[in-house]
Amino acid sequence: MLLLVAYLVTSLQSMSRDAVFNKWCLDSGIEAKAEVRTTPKSVAGRGVFAVEDISQDDIVISIPYHLVLTQDNGDRYFPNIATRLAAVRQEEKQSRVRRVLNKIRGKHQHNLRRDDYWQAELTTYALSALESEHPWSTWVEQWQREDPYQTLIDESSWRSDDNATIKALSDFAAIAPSIPEYKVNAAVGIRLAEMNEYTSKYEGKVPHSESMYSILTSRAVGLSDSVTACIPMHDMINHSFEPNLGFTFYDGNFELVALRDITCDEELFLKYTDVTNTAGEWDEDKAAWLLVQWGISSVDH
């Protein structure tokens, strides 16, 4: 009986979270023929579902640019934080210059772009939204990630306990046993090195959270070679190698367009990335990255 009550309470809380987010989208100006639902019918337990029959090429979801978490929008909404982030970038530029000057004469300085800092800066702006109750906060509060890498980061023991990392690698192996362990190990190692760098540069200077950094990294999408962003509603859509949505930008809005006819109550999917090489064969390196970046197995692809 207690288990049933606990299940019902959890279900009601999930339904409430979905209702809060869907109302926020509507009130914020997102136009959608879809809604977020927490349900066992979703491949990930929570996803975005059509609320009506949709025809191929119809716009399913339209998101205004001003709602999107980009570095430019963050600068605009949080100018004081933007100034502090600029100071961190300047420190990084100076340290790199010093290293370059010690290199063999004739080598060129690496030119850093603003987008090279997107993970840390978008994390800072997401945390700033939560601290200030900015309109983004309702959306950011909905973010979650459940996979071995996020567990490793949240437990905060990986720097001092090798067993924590070994456990994460074992859990990844259970999800995708066909990916060589050393390649998953390498992908996790890259992520942990990035996390160390993030903390060493930003802790104590701007709002900082390793957990948020990990979550945000899994929700962001590259819009171009120089812009990375988190997009509300878009970031709630699960991955499939056979997506029913395409993604475009038109007249100031990000638009998710039906790639085929979609029936009411059908889950919507985007293709996060490809895991094949130029010959169309399954690529272990890309598969390892997909696993560590999003906790998704590509074994059945």
PDB file of C-alpha atoms in Angstrom:
ATOM      1  CA  MET A   1       0.000   0.000   0.000  1.00  0.00           C
ATOM      2  CA  LEU A   2       2.814   2.409   0.881  1.00  0.00           C
ATOM      3  CA  LEU A   3       4.518   1.668  -2.438  1.00  0.00           C
ATOM      4  CA  LEU A   4       1.283   2.473  -4.287  1.00  0.00           C
ATOM      5  CA  VAL A   5       0.889   5.758  -2.433  1.00  0.00           C
ATOM      6  CA  ALA A   6       4.515   6.693  -3.166  1.00  0.00           C
ATOM      7  CA  TYR A   7       4.020   5.872  -6.856  1.00  0.00           C
ATOM      8  CA  LEU A   8       0.866   8.003  -7.028  1.00  0.00           C
ATOM      9  CA  VAL A   9       2.595  10.946  -5.312  1.00  0.00           C
ATOM     10  CA  THR A  10       5.542  10.716  -7.715  1.00  0.00           C
ATOM     11  CA  SER A  11       3.190  10.523 -10.703  1.00  0.00           C
ATOM     12  CA  LEU A  12       1.253  13.597  -9.544  1.00  0.00           C
ATOM     13  CA  GLN A  13       4.488  15.530  -9.005  1.00  0.00           C
ATOM     14  CA  SER A  14       5.672  14.620 -12.517  1.00  0.00           C
ATOM     15  CA  MET A  15       2.333  15.645 -14.019  1.00  0.00           C
ATOM     16  CA  SER A  16       2.559  18.950 -12.132  1.00  0.00           C
ATOM     17  CA  ARG A  17       6.069  19.603 -13.458  1.00  0.00           C
ATOM     18  CA  ASP A  18       4.877  18.932 -16.988  1.00  0.00           C
ATOM     19  CA  ALA A  19       1.896  21.274 -16.551  1.00  0.00           C
ATOM     20  CA  VAL A  20       4.155  24.049 -15.199  1.00  0.00           C
ATOM     21  CA  PHE A  21       6.541  23.749 -18.126  1.00  0.00           C
ATOM     22  CA  ASN A  22       3.829  23.522 -20.786  1.00  0.00           C
ATOM     23  CA  LYS A  23       2.114  26.613 -19.344  1.00  0.00           C
ATOM     24  CA  TRP A  24       5.449  28.461 -19.291  1.00  0.00           C
ATOM     25  CA  CYS A  25       5.974  27.655 -22.975  1.00  0.00           C
ATOM     26  CA  LEU A  26       2.508  28.927 -23.856  1.00  0.00           C
ATOM     27  CA  ASP A  27       2.835  32.094 -21.760  1.00  0.00           C
ATOM     28  CA  SER A  28       6.327  32.787 -23.154  1.00  0.00           C
ATOM     29  CA  GLY A  29       5.209  32.753 -26.769  1.00  0.00           C
ATOM     30  CA  ILE A  30       6.230  29.270 -27.878  1.00  0.00           C
ATOM     31  CA  GLU A  31       3.696  28.003 -30.403  1.00  0.00           C
ATOM     32  CA  ALA A  32       3.359  24.235 -30.279  1.00  0.00           C
ATOM     33  CA  LYS A  33       1.180  21.407 -31.493  1.00  0.00           C
ATOM     34  CA  ALA A  34       2.858  19.352 -28.810  1.00  0.00           C
ATOM     35  CA  GLU A  35       3.453  19.127 -25.059  1.00  0.00           C
ATOM     36  CA  VAL A  36       5.902  17.607 -22.603  1.00  0.00           C
ATOM     37  CA  ARG A  37       4.677  14.454 -20.855  1.00  0.00           C
ATOM     38  CA  THR A  38       6.142  12.204 -18.196  1.00  0.00           C
ATOM     39  CA  THR A  39       4.949   8.764 -19.165  1.00  0.00           C
ATOM     40  CA  PRO A  40       6.186   5.178 -19.598  1.00  0.00           C
ATOM     41  CA  LYS A  41       5.205   5.589 -23.253  1.00  0.00           C
ATOM     42  CA  SER A  42       8.252   7.822 -23.730  1.00  0.00           C
ATOM     43  CA  VAL A  43      11.529   6.117 -24.629  1.00  0.00           C
ATOM     44  CA  ALA A  44      13.207   8.086 -21.820  1.00  0.00           C
ATOM     45  CA  GLY A  45      10.310   8.324 -19.361  1.00  0.00           C
ATOM     46  CA  ARG A  46       9.699  11.931 -20.353  1.00  0.00           C
ATOM     47  CA  GLY A  47       9.357  13.376 -23.824  1.00  0.00           C
ATOM     48  CA  VAL A  48       7.417  15.621 -26.180  1.00  0.00           C
ATOM     49  CA  PHE A  49       4.195  14.348 -27.745  1.00  0.00           C
ATOM     50  CA  ALA A  50       1.908  15.625 -30.494  1.00  0.00           C
ATOM     51  CA  VAL A  51      -1.444  16.920 -29.233  1.00  0.00           C
ATOM     52  CA  GLU A  52      -3.105  16.703 -32.646  1.00  0.00           C
ATOM     53  CA  ASP A  53      -2.635  15.052 -36.016  1.00  0.00           C
ATOM     54  CA  ILE A  54       0.143  16.786 -37.944  1.00  0.00           C
ATOM     55  CA  SER A  55       0.850  16.720 -41.660  1.00  0.00           C
ATOM     56  CA  GLN A  56       4.261  16.447 -43.253  1.00  0.00           C
ATOM     57  CA  ASP A  57       6.041  19.832 -43.553  1.00  0.00           C
ATOM     58  CA  ASP A  58       3.805  21.443 -40.912  1.00  0.00           C
ATOM     59  CA  ILE A  59       5.509  23.611 -38.282  1.00  0.00           C
ATOM     60  CA  VAL A  60       5.103  21.615 -35.069  1.00  0.00           C
ATOM     61  CA  ILE A  61       6.896  23.958 -32.650  1.00  0.00           C
ATOM     62  CA  SER A  62       8.035  27.568 -33.088  1.00  0.00           C
ATOM     63  CA  ILE A  63      10.393  29.132 -30.515  1.00  0.00           C
ATOM     64  CA  PRO A  64      11.232  32.883 -30.552  1.00  0.00           C
ATOM     65  CA  TYR A  65      14.955  33.647 -30.503  1.00  0.00           C
ATOM     66  CA  HIS A  66      14.758  35.817 -27.379  1.00  0.00           C
ATOM     67  CA  LEU A  67      13.799  32.751 -25.309  1.00  0.00           C
ATOM     68  CA  VAL A  68      16.877  30.807 -26.340  1.00  0.00           C
ATOM     69  CA  LEU A  69      19.842  30.505 -23.972  1.00  0.00           C
ATOM     70  CA  THR A  70      22.786  31.811 -25.993  1.00  0.00           C
ATOM     71  CA  GLN A  71      25.846  33.748 -24.914  1.00  0.00           C
ATOM     72  CA  ASP A  72      24.491  36.892 -26.608  1.00  0.00           C
ATOM     73  CA  ASN A  73      21.118  36.630 -24.869  1.00  0.00           C
ATOM     74  CA  GLY A  74      22.861  35.915 -21.575  1.00  0.00           C
ATOM     75  CA  ASP A  75      24.987  39.040 -22.014  1.00  0.00           C
ATOM     76  CA  ARG A  76      21.838  41.054 -22.642  1.00  0.00           C
ATOM     77  CA  TYR A  77      19.856  39.737 -19.654  1.00  0.00           C
ATOM     78  CA  PHE A  78      22.748  39.615 -17.164  1.00  0.00           C
ATOM     79  CA  PRO A  79      25.173  42.478 -18.016  1.00  0.00           C
ATOM     80  CA  ASN A  80      26.974  42.329 -14.654  1.00  0.00           C
ATOM     81  CA  ILE A  81      27.656  38.614 -15.075  1.00  0.00           C
ATOM     82  CA  ALA A  82      28.751  39.276 -18.663  1.00  0.00           C
ATOM     83  CA  THR A  83      31.409  41.681 -17.365  1.00  0.00           C
ATOM     84  CA  ARG A  84      32.727  39.053 -14.957  1.00  0.00           C
ATOM     85  CA  LEU A  85      32.815  36.412 -17.702  1.00  0.00           C
ATOM     86  CA  ALA A  86      34.719  38.800 -19.964  1.00  0.00           C
ATOM     87  CA  ALA A  87      37.332  39.148 -17.221  1.00  0.00           C
ATOM     88  CA  VAL A  88      37.741  35.369 -17.067  1.00  0.00           C
ATOM     89  CA  ARG A  89      38.178  35.239 -20.838  1.00  0.00           C
ATOM     90  CA  GLN A  90      40.828  37.946 -20.635  1.00  0.00           C
ATOM     91  CA  GLU A  91      42.733  35.959 -18.014  1.00  0.00           C
ATOM     92  CA  GLU A  92      42.600  32.926 -20.288  1.00  0.00           C
ATOM     93  CA  LYS A  93      43.808  34.923 -23.262  1.00  0.00           C
ATOM     94  CA  GLN A  94      46.778  36.278 -21.336  1.00  0.00           C
ATOM     95  CA  SER A  95      47.774  32.839 -20.048  1.00  0.00           C
ATOM     96  CA  ARG A  96      47.674  31.436 -23.557  1.00  0.00           C
ATOM     97  CA  VAL A  97      49.774  34.319 -24.847  1.00  0.00           C
ATOM     98  CA  ARG A  98      52.421  33.528 -22.245  1.00  0.00           C
ATOM     99  CA  ARG A  99      52.516  29.897 -23.358  1.00  0.00           C
ATOM    100  CA  VAL A 100      52.730  30.894 -27.005  1.00  0.00           C
ATOM    101  CA  LEU A 101      55.689  33.176 -26.332  1.00  0.00           C
ATOM    102  CA  ASN A 102      57.558  30.185 -24.922  1.00  0.00           C
ATOM    103  CA  LYS A 103      56.993  28.103 -28.016  1.00  0.00           C
ATOM    104  CA  ILE A 104      59.323  27.732 -30.949  1.00  0.00           C
ATOM    105  CA  ARG A 105      59.609  30.981 -32.853  1.00  0.00           C
ATOM    106  CA  GLY A 106      57.380  31.197 -35.864  1.00  0.00           C
ATOM    107  CA  LYS A 107      54.383  29.338 -34.436  1.00  0.00           C
ATOM    108  CA  HIS A 108      51.124  31.274 -34.369  1.00  0.00           C
ATOM    109  CA  GLN A 109      48.929  31.990 -31.385  1.00  0.00           C
ATOM    110  CA  HIS A 110      45.755  29.955 -31.190  1.00  0.00           C
ATOM    111  CA  ASN A 111      42.869  32.334 -31.837  1.00  0.00           C
ATOM    112  CA  LEU A 112      40.124  31.718 -29.315  1.00  0.00           C
ATOM    113  CA  ARG A 113      36.531  32.363 -30.352  1.00  0.00           C
ATOM    114  CA  ARG A 114      33.727  33.343 -28.001  1.00  0.00           C
ATOM    115  CA  ASP A 115      32.026  30.028 -28.669  1.00  0.00           C
ATOM    116  CA  ASP A 116      35.045  28.192 -27.228  1.00  0.00           C
ATOM    117  CA  TYR A 117      33.655  29.220 -23.819  1.00  0.00           C
ATOM    118  CA  TRP A 118      30.032  28.241 -24.427  1.00  0.00           C
ATOM    119  CA  GLN A 119      29.790  25.426 -21.868  1.00  0.00           C
ATOM    120  CA  ALA A 120      31.010  27.487 -18.941  1.00  0.00           C
ATOM    121  CA  GLU A 121      29.235  30.691 -19.952  1.00  0.00           C
ATOM    122  CA  LEU A 122      25.851  29.110 -20.659  1.00  0.00           C
ATOM    123  CA  THR A 123      26.141  27.264 -17.349  1.00  0.00           C
ATOM    124  CA  THR A 124      26.813  30.578 -15.616  1.00  0.00           C
ATOM    125  CA  TYR A 125      23.781  32.189 -17.209  1.00  0.00           C
ATOM    126  CA  ALA A 126      21.535  29.213 -16.358  1.00  0.00           C
ATOM    127  CA  LEU A 127      22.618  29.452 -12.715  1.00  0.00           C
ATOM    128  CA  SER A 128      22.139  33.226 -12.770  1.00  0.00           C
ATOM    129  CA  ALA A 129      18.589  32.714 -14.040  1.00  0.00           C
ATOM    130  CA  LEU A 130      17.838  30.414 -11.106  1.00  0.00           C
ATOM    131  CA  GLU A 131      19.361  32.806  -8.572  1.00  0.00           C
ATOM    132  CA  SER A 132      17.466  35.845  -9.881  1.00  0.00           C
ATOM    133  CA  GLU A 133      14.159  34.167 -10.779  1.00  0.00           C
ATOM    134  CA  HIS A 134      14.621  35.301 -14.358  1.00  0.00           C
ATOM    135  CA  PRO A 135      11.878  33.922 -16.681  1.00  0.00           C
ATOM    136  CA  TRP A 136      14.363  31.267 -17.807  1.00  0.00           C
ATOM    137  CA  SER A 137      14.321  29.854 -14.258  1.00  0.00           C
ATOM    138  CA  THR A 138      11.019  27.998 -14.753  1.00  0.00           C
ATOM    139  CA  TRP A 139      12.550  26.224 -17.734  1.00  0.00           C
ATOM    140  CA  VAL A 140      15.967  25.574 -16.166  1.00  0.00           C
ATOM    141  CA  GLU A 141      14.349  24.095 -13.057  1.00  0.00           C
ATOM    142  CA  GLN A 142      12.969  21.364 -15.331  1.00  0.00           C
ATOM    143  CA  TRP A 143      16.396  20.193 -16.460  1.00  0.00           C
ATOM    144  CA  GLN A 144      17.500  16.739 -15.440  1.00  0.00           C
ATOM    145  CA  ARG A 145      19.930  14.106 -16.604  1.00  0.00           C
ATOM    146  CA  GLU A 146      20.086  10.466 -15.502  1.00  0.00           C
ATOM    147  CA  ASP A 147      23.007   8.430 -16.791  1.00  0.00           C
ATOM    148  CA  PRO A 148      26.306   7.056 -15.408  1.00  0.00           C
ATOM    149  CA  TYR A 149      28.266  10.216 -16.192  1.00  0.00           C
ATOM    150  CA  GLN A 150      25.812  12.514 -14.410  1.00  0.00           C
ATOM    151  CA  THR A 151      25.780  10.175 -11.417  1.00  0.00           C
ATOM    152  CA  LEU A 152      29.586  10.297 -11.350  1.00  0.00           C
ATOM    153  CA  ILE A 153      29.573  14.098 -11.316  1.00  0.00           C
ATOM    154  CA  ASP A 154      26.766  14.438  -8.772  1.00  0.00           C
ATOM    155  CA  GLU A 155      28.464  12.093  -6.308  1.00  0.00           C
ATOM    156  CA  SER A 156      31.530  14.420  -6.453  1.00  0.00           C
ATOM    157  CA  SER A 157      33.927  11.606  -5.540  1.00  0.00           C
ATOM    158  CA  TRP A 158      35.627  11.016  -8.877  1.00  0.00           C
ATOM    159  CA  ARG A 159      38.657  13.187  -8.103  1.00  0.00           C
ATOM    160  CA  SER A 160      39.581  11.175  -5.011  1.00  0.00           C
ATOM    161  CA  ASP A 161      38.044   7.766  -5.683  1.00  0.00           C
ATOM    162  CA  ASP A 162      38.981   5.816  -8.806  1.00  0.00           C
ATOM    163  CA  ASN A 163      36.287   3.280  -7.948  1.00  0.00           C
ATOM    164  CA  ALA A 164      33.616   5.875  -8.733  1.00  0.00           C
ATOM    165  CA  THR A 165      34.922   6.238 -12.286  1.00  0.00           C
ATOM    166  CA  ILE A 166      35.300   2.464 -12.633  1.00  0.00           C
ATOM    167  CA  LYS A 167      31.662   2.073 -11.576  1.00  0.00           C
ATOM    168  CA  ALA A 168      30.555   4.608 -14.198  1.00  0.00           C
ATOM    169  CA  LEU A 169      32.516   2.786 -16.907  1.00  0.00           C
ATOM    170  CA  SER A 170      30.942  -0.496 -15.826  1.00  0.00           C
ATOM    171  CA  ASP A 171      27.480   1.035 -16.012  1.00  0.00           C
ATOM    172  CA  PHE A 172      28.222   2.387 -19.506  1.00  0.00           C
ATOM    173  CA  ALA A 173      29.425  -1.079 -20.559  1.00  0.00           C
ATOM    174  CA  ALA A 174      26.089  -2.531 -19.454  1.00  0.00           C
ATOM    175  CA  ILE A 175      24.245   0.003 -21.614  1.00  0.00           C
ATOM    176  CA  ALA A 176      26.424  -0.488 -24.713  1.00  0.00           C
ATOM    177  CA  PRO A 177      28.598  -3.606 -24.393  1.00  0.00           C
ATOM    178  CA  SER A 178      29.681  -3.544 -28.046  1.00  0.00           C
ATOM    179  CA  ILE A 179      31.572  -0.240 -27.698  1.00  0.00           C
ATOM    180  CA  PRO A 180      35.206  -0.925 -26.669  1.00  0.00           C
ATOM    181  CA  GLU A 181      35.728   0.019 -23.044  1.00  0.00           C
ATOM    182  CA  TYR A 182      38.931   1.932 -23.773  1.00  0.00           C
ATOM    183  CA  LYS A 183      37.034   4.250 -26.127  1.00  0.00           C
ATOM    184  CA  VAL A 184      34.351   4.949 -23.537  1.00  0.00           C
ATOM    185  CA  ASN A 185      37.134   5.461 -20.994  1.00  0.00           C
ATOM    186  CA  ALA A 186      38.788   8.003 -23.303  1.00  0.00           C
ATOM    187  CA  ALA A 187      35.497   9.899 -23.817  1.00  0.00           C
ATOM    188  CA  VAL A 188      34.858  10.006 -20.063  1.00  0.00           C
ATOM    189  CA  GLY A 189      38.443  11.141 -19.493  1.00  0.00           C
ATOM    190  CA  ILE A 190      37.995  14.042 -21.903  1.00  0.00           C
ATOM    191  CA  ARG A 191      34.808  15.091 -20.139  1.00  0.00           C
ATOM    192  CA  LEU A 192      36.419  14.929 -16.695  1.00  0.00           C
ATOM    193  CA  ALA A 193      39.421  16.935 -17.907  1.00  0.00           C
ATOM    194  CA  GLU A 194      37.034  19.600 -19.218  1.00  0.00           C
ATOM    195  CA  MET A 195      35.266  19.589 -15.843  1.00  0.00           C
ATOM    196  CA  ASN A 196      38.548  20.113 -14.000  1.00  0.00           C
ATOM    197  CA  GLU A 197      39.401  23.015 -16.299  1.00  0.00           C
ATOM    198  CA  TYR A 198      35.946  24.539 -15.818  1.00  0.00           C
ATOM    199  CA  THR A 199      36.186  24.459 -12.038  1.00  0.00           C
ATOM    200  CA  SER A 200      39.754  25.757 -11.916  1.00  0.00           C
ATOM    201  CA  LYS A 201      38.879  28.784 -14.072  1.00  0.00           C
ATOM    202  CA  TYR A 202      35.390  29.733 -12.914  1.00  0.00           C
ATOM    203  CA  GLU A 203      34.866  28.657  -9.302  1.00  0.00           C
ATOM    204  CA  GLY A 204      34.653  31.694  -7.031  1.00  0.00           C
ATOM    205  CA  LYS A 205      34.466  34.141  -9.939  1.00  0.00           C
ATOM    206  CA  VAL A 206      30.936  33.560 -11.266  1.00  0.00           C
ATOM    207  CA  PRO A 207      28.029  31.267 -10.342  1.00  0.00           C
ATOM    208  CA  HIS A 208      29.476  27.749 -10.632  1.00  0.00           C
ATOM    209  CA  SER A 209      28.130  24.180 -10.525  1.00  0.00           C
ATOM    210  CA  GLU A 210      29.681  21.024 -11.933  1.00  0.00           C
ATOM    211  CA  SER A 211      26.291  19.298 -11.930  1.00  0.00           C
ATOM    212  CA  MET A 212      24.696  22.092 -13.954  1.00  0.00           C
ATOM    213  CA  TYR A 213      27.684  22.172 -16.330  1.00  0.00           C
ATOM    214  CA  SER A 214      27.184  18.456 -17.047  1.00  0.00           C
ATOM    215  CA  ILE A 215      23.429  18.760 -17.476  1.00  0.00           C
ATOM    216  CA  LEU A 216      23.647  21.797 -19.740  1.00  0.00           C
ATOM    217  CA  THR A 217      26.300  20.194 -21.950  1.00  0.00           C
ATOM    218  CA  SER A 218      23.891  17.355 -22.707  1.00  0.00           C
ATOM    219  CA  ARG A 219      21.058  19.752 -23.645  1.00  0.00           C
ATOM    220  CA  ALA A 220      22.892  22.187 -25.917  1.00  0.00           C
ATOM    221  CA  VAL A 221      22.853  22.209 -29.704  1.00  0.00           C
ATOM    222  CA  GLY A 222      25.282  23.757 -32.160  1.00  0.00           C
ATOM    223  CA  LEU A 223      23.476  26.315 -34.297  1.00  0.00           C
ATOM    224  CA  SER A 224      26.536  27.213 -36.367  1.00  0.00           C
ATOM    225  CA  ASP A 225      30.312  27.065 -36.191  1.00  0.00           C
ATOM    226  CA  SER A 226      30.243  30.000 -33.785  1.00  0.00           C
ATOM    227  CA  VAL A 227      26.976  29.692 -31.821  1.00  0.00           C
ATOM    228  CA  THR A 228      25.855  27.006 -29.361  1.00  0.00           C
ATOM    229  CA  ALA A 229      22.556  27.250 -27.495  1.00  0.00           C
ATOM    230  CA  CYS A 230      19.958  25.608 -25.301  1.00  0.00           C
ATOM    231  CA  ILE A 231      16.480  25.922 -26.789  1.00  0.00           C
ATOM    232  CA  PRO A 232      13.331  25.502 -24.681  1.00  0.00           C
ATOM    233  CA  MET A 233      11.039  22.630 -25.714  1.00  0.00           C
ATOM    234  CA  HIS A 234      13.629  21.555 -28.308  1.00  0.00           C
ATOM    235  CA  ASP A 235      15.800  20.340 -25.419  1.00  0.00           C
ATOM    236  CA  MET A 236      12.988  18.125 -24.115  1.00  0.00           C
ATOM    237  CA  ILE A 237      12.759  16.119 -27.339  1.00  0.00           C
ATOM    238  CA  ASN A 238      14.381  12.686 -27.298  1.00  0.00           C
ATOM    239  CA  HIS A 239      16.798  11.219 -29.834  1.00  0.00           C
ATOM    240  CA  SER A 240      16.088   8.734 -32.596  1.00  0.00           C
ATOM    241  CA  PHE A 241      18.036   7.630 -35.651  1.00  0.00           C
ATOM    242  CA  GLU A 242      14.656   7.790 -37.435  1.00  0.00           C
ATOM    243  CA  PRO A 243      13.423  11.249 -36.397  1.00  0.00           C
ATOM    244  CA  ASN A 244      10.021  12.669 -37.277  1.00  0.00           C
ATOM    245  CA  LEU A 245      11.140  16.303 -36.835  1.00  0.00           C
ATOM    246  CA  GLY A 246      13.574  18.557 -38.651  1.00  0.00           C
ATOM    247  CA  PHE A 247      15.028  21.799 -37.321  1.00  0.00           C
ATOM    248  CA  THR A 248      15.356  25.194 -38.996  1.00  0.00           C
ATOM    249  CA  PHE A 249      15.513  28.932 -38.275  1.00  0.00           C
ATOM    250  CA  TYR A 250      13.192  31.362 -40.041  1.00  0.00           C
ATOM    251  CA  ASP A 251      12.166  34.978 -39.459  1.00  0.00           C
ATOM    252  CA  GLY A 252      13.472  35.164 -35.888  1.00  0.00           C
ATOM    253  CA  ASN A 253      12.107  31.821 -34.762  1.00  0.00           C
ATOM    254  CA  PHE A 254      13.512  28.332 -34.369  1.00  0.00           C
ATOM    255  CA  GLU A 255      11.086  25.943 -36.024  1.00  0.00           C
ATOM    256  CA  LEU A 256      10.633  22.195 -35.651  1.00  0.00           C
ATOM    257  CA  VAL A 257       9.032  20.842 -38.803  1.00  0.00           C
ATOM    258  CA  ALA A 258       7.312  17.489 -39.393  1.00  0.00           C
ATOM    259  CA  LEU A 259       9.373  15.225 -41.659  1.00  0.00           C
ATOM    260  CA  ARG A 260       6.334  13.001 -42.195  1.00  0.00           C
ATOM    261  CA  ASP A 261       2.715  12.762 -41.065  1.00  0.00           C
ATOM    262  CA  ILE A 262       2.512  12.485 -37.274  1.00  0.00           C
ATOM    263  CA  THR A 263      -0.496  11.168 -35.377  1.00  0.00           C
ATOM    264  CA  CYS A 264      -1.929  12.662 -32.205  1.00  0.00           C
ATOM    265  CA  ASP A 265      -0.190  11.320 -29.053  1.00  0.00           C
ATOM    266  CA  GLU A 266       2.857  10.166 -31.035  1.00  0.00           C
ATOM    267  CA  GLU A 267       6.211  10.979 -29.451  1.00  0.00           C
ATOM    268  CA  LEU A 268       8.380  13.466 -31.315  1.00  0.00           C
ATOM    269  CA  PHE A 269      12.052  12.797 -32.050  1.00  0.00           C
ATOM    270  CA  LEU A 270      15.137  14.597 -33.298  1.00  0.00           C
ATOM    271  CA  LYS A 271      18.371  13.027 -34.493  1.00  0.00           C
ATOM    272  CA  TYR A 272      21.051  14.371 -32.159  1.00  0.00           C
ATOM    273  CA  THR A 273      24.009  13.157 -34.194  1.00  0.00           C
ATOM    274  CA  ASP A 274      25.170  10.540 -36.672  1.00  0.00           C
ATOM    275  CA  VAL A 275      27.276   7.531 -35.660  1.00  0.00           C
ATOM    276  CA  THR A 276      28.457   6.441 -39.096  1.00  0.00           C
ATOM    277  CA  ASN A 277      31.654   7.213 -40.953  1.00  0.00           C
ATOM    278  CA  THR A 278      31.992   8.467 -44.521  1.00  0.00           C
ATOM    279  CA  ALA A 279      31.496   4.920 -45.787  1.00  0.00           C
ATOM    280  CA  GLY A 280      28.184   4.639 -43.929  1.00  0.00           C
ATOM    281  CA  GLU A 281      29.591   2.177 -41.406  1.00  0.00           C
ATOM    282  CA  TRP A 282      29.044   2.287 -37.647  1.00  0.00           C
ATOM    283  CA  ASP A 283      31.770   4.434 -36.063  1.00  0.00           C
ATOM    284  CA  GLU A 284      32.919   3.318 -32.603  1.00  0.00           C
ATOM    285  CA  ASP A 285      34.385   6.723 -31.739  1.00  0.00           C
ATOM    286  CA  LYS A 286      31.138   8.540 -32.524  1.00  0.00           C
ATOM    287  CA  ALA A 287      29.156   5.848 -30.712  1.00  0.00           C
ATOM    288  CA  ALA A 288      31.318   6.251 -27.598  1.00  0.00           C
ATOM    289  CA  TRP A 289      30.774  10.011 -27.669  1.00  0.00           C
ATOM    290  CA  LEU A 290      27.004   9.602 -28.080  1.00  0.00           C
ATOM    291  CA  LEU A 291      27.001   7.281 -25.073  1.00  0.00           C
ATOM    292  CA  VAL A 292      28.966   9.607 -22.789  1.00  0.00           C
ATOM    293  CA  GLN A 293      27.421  12.858 -24.056  1.00  0.00           C
ATOM    294  CA  TRP A 294      23.785  11.772 -23.779  1.00  0.00           C
ATOM    295  CA  GLY A 295      23.755   8.299 -22.223  1.00  0.00           C
ATOM    296  CA  ILE A 296      22.374   6.877 -25.467  1.00  0.00           C
ATOM    297  CA  SER A 297      23.336   3.509 -26.883  1.00  0.00           C
ATOM    298  CA  SER A 298      23.664   3.239 -30.658  1.00  0.00           C
ATOM    299  CA  VAL A 299      24.102  -0.541 -30.637  1.00  0.00           C
ATOM    300  CA  ASP A 300      20.867  -1.160 -32.519  1.00  0.00           C
ATOM    301  CA  HIS A 301      21.612   1.459 -35.181  1.00  0.00           C
TER     302      HIS A 301
END
